[in-house]
Every structure is written in C-alpha cells, then in structure tokens.
Amino acid sequence: MASRTSGNITARGENRWLVRISLPADENGKRSWHSKTVQGTLKDARAYMTTKLHELDSGTYVRQTQTTQKRTLRQYMSEWVDTKKANARTIADYRGIIRRYVHDHPIGMMRVQDLRADHIRRFYIELQERGLAPRTVQYVHSVLHSALKRAVKDRLIARNPEEDARDVLEKVERSEKQVLTLEQARRFIAATSSDRYGALWLLLLETGLRPGEALGLKWSDLEGNVLRVQRALKEPASKGAEWRLERPKTKKAVRAVPITDRTLQALREHRKKQAEERLKIGEYWADGCEDGLMFTSSIGTYLRLSNLHRRSFKPLLEVAKLPPMRIYDLRHSSASLLLALGENPKVVQERLGHASITLTMDTYSHVLEGMQQQATDRLGAAFSEQLKVS
C-alpha cells in the first residue's frame, strides 16, 4: 500500500474502497486531495491509485473542478460540435450522430470523467445488436473519438478511453466499386444520346469529374475543348440551409481538363436546349439559382444527385442493360479505363484532381496489378524479338 504522503486506500464496506491521493498545491498554494470510491477488489483500488499517481508524475493528471465533475458526455459533445471547424454538411452529420445515438443513451448522461473503455465497448456492442450497419457504427466511433480527443486537449480527461474500445467494432468492408468495362462504356455512351442529361453523363465518364464538380460548372468554364474545374456544388446540409458553390479543398482539384469533340458537341446541343427552356418560361427561370450553370433542371434550379439518379441515371442504366451503380462510379470507371488502356498514372491523377499520386495508386491498385502482367508480357516479347534478330 502506498504511503500516506502519496496516497492511501481505506475499506468502505464490501468491495468498496476509498482511494485518497495527496495533490500538489494549486496556483494559490492550497493543497487538496483526489478522492474516489472504487467498486471492486483491493487489487482494483490499488490499480486505480497507481494510474492516478502515474498521471501526477507524467503531468497528465486532470484536476477535478465543479465544471469537469459535472460535464456529461452529451453536454460536452454538443459544445464540441459548436466549435468544430468543418464544412456545414459535416457539422450537420455530427449533430445527427449525437442526437440519434448519444443524447438519449445512458452513455450520454455519464460524466466525461467517469467514462471508461468498457462503457464505450458496451455502447458499441449495443448499437451493433440493434442492427445498425457496421459503417454507421464506425461513423459513431469516429465522431466520439474526435470529441474525446478534444476533451484530452481541454484537460477534461487524462487520456482518450475510446482508443481502448475499438476491438469490438465490426470490420467495415470497403464497398466494391462498380466499374464499367470498355464494352459496357460503349453501350452507356450510346444510350446517353436519348437522355435529357446525356451530356452530363458523357462528361462524367470521359473526364472523371466528381459529380459536385460537374454540377458546379458554368458555361464560362468552357474554353474551346478545355474545361476549367474551379468549384463544386454543395447540396444543403439540412432543411432550410442554402445551396453553395465552393472552391475545392485542395490546389490539385483546381485543374484544366480537355474533352473530346463528341462531348463538346453534346454540350453545345445541351446548351441550345437549355436556352430554349429558359426562353420558354422567361421570368420564372430559377429565381436565386447561380446564373450560367451548365446543368440545371428544366426550370433552372439546382440539381440534386438523388433526383438525378432516380429520374435519369437509373433508367439510363436499364436502357443500356447495365448493372446498378452509383453516379460516382462513372469517375471510377473513367480512371480504371484510362489505366487499363495504359495511361500514365500521373496523368490520371492530374485529370481526377487527386491531391497525390499515392491516392491514385492506392485507389486503383486493382487495375495496376493487372497492368503489371501486361508490362511483363510486353517486356518479354521485346526481349524475344531482339533474340530473334541476333
């Protein structure tokens, strides 16, 4: 048992122990004690005292105040998200996670200082038993971990208990990307000619633009057969929020992307049809919509991806007799086809607007693996030809 100058343990009933640790004087020269009643065995009490003494020695101990003692997890997470620096959509998602899974759950009513890894483990297990998708539970974990990491910096807790609770999380398998083969891409392109947004689908498949980037394009961004990608359309993060055209997050995302004559012609035809629609409805054209957007609804309003998928993209896939896929998979298809055709990965990275070549290589490693065999075969053929000549 530790000496009274550092700490002591006193029995307080069956399996109840009072741990008291002498604390250094505060800024006013006042000395105090850290007191905690531990439920469990004497060994548990000693382990608790050892942990606190180590925190004192290492400078990570958090002195208890009325504020730290009373702050519940849901209170702290609500305050944390109010000061979190992130885009509006992310903040709205964080608030939704806190509201749906933390606020009314017993863990949300616990004091932050009382949180232990086993509490968080049970919380995760309960979410999984409720039938939540592994990806959703992983998102809850991500938000909770980020908030408690901030609590450590705020010296509300000594260390993040969430770090020891991840072992119960189910592994989230990365969703398989639906990538068009060259033959499927040809069928898709043929089907776009009869679709109202055919120019958009052709553009996405050919350039690999992110959907938001394509929907943020203005006619002024088209110079000859080159598109200047310099903004993305962001849908409202919550009810009552506004649509926004935002600059890309990275410098690499601002780029110039050449397009083929086929896509250029499709855009010209689309622009002509858009002008006819605008002339037809006159003053009722998209009040408040950003002027000059390439892709809008028939009355000039912004386009929602979910509506586009349901009303145009999904029927188009059926016409082309293609399997279900996401609009974003056109980007993956574009990159995969370019790489499979032997394009330099650096060129593909710049075309996609990836921040680094590493991201491109990691994302499309499955294609690059196949190219290794092709490279080997070409090299072998070249060597064989040389030997014949010799």
Short mmCIF file of N, CA and C in Angstrom, two decimals, residues 25 29 56 79 82 148 212 238 249 258 272 322:
data_model
loop_
_atom_site.label_atom_id
_atom_site.label_comp_id
_atom_site.label_asym_id
_atom_site.label_seq_id
_atom_site.Cartn_x
_atom_site.Cartn_y
_atom_site.Cartn_z
N ALA A 25 0.18 21.54 -4.50
CA ALA A 25 -0.53 22.79 -4.24
C ALA A 25 -0.96 23.43 -5.56
N GLY A 29 -1.50 28.07 -3.82
CA GLY A 29 -0.75 27.46 -2.72
C GLY A 29 -1.57 26.52 -1.87
N LEU A 56 -0.02 11.94 -12.18
CA LEU A 56 0.62 13.05 -11.47
C LEU A 56 2.09 13.17 -11.85
N GLU A 79 -21.17 20.96 -27.07
CA GLU A 79 -20.29 22.13 -27.05
C GLU A 79 -19.15 21.97 -28.06
N ASP A 82 -20.21 22.60 -31.63
CA ASP A 82 -20.47 24.02 -31.88
C ASP A 82 -19.20 24.78 -32.25
N LEU A 148 -13.67 13.10 -27.82
CA LEU A 148 -12.90 12.78 -26.62
C LEU A 148 -11.42 13.14 -26.79
N GLY A 212 -20.23 16.62 -57.96
CA GLY A 212 -20.41 18.00 -57.49
C GLY A 212 -19.65 19.00 -58.34
N SER A 238 -28.91 20.72 -44.38
CA SER A 238 -30.09 20.49 -43.55
C SER A 238 -31.25 21.30 -44.11
N LYS A 249 -11.17 21.89 -52.00
CA LYS A 249 -10.40 21.89 -50.76
C LYS A 249 -8.89 21.86 -51.01
N PRO A 258 -9.13 18.57 -70.67
CA PRO A 258 -9.55 18.57 -72.07
C PRO A 258 -10.71 17.58 -72.28
N LYS A 272 -28.02 24.59 -76.19
CA LYS A 272 -29.10 25.07 -77.05
C LYS A 272 -30.46 24.73 -76.45
N LEU A 322 -27.20 -2.37 -68.16
CA LEU A 322 -26.02 -2.37 -67.29
C LEU A 322 -26.44 -2.61 -65.85
#
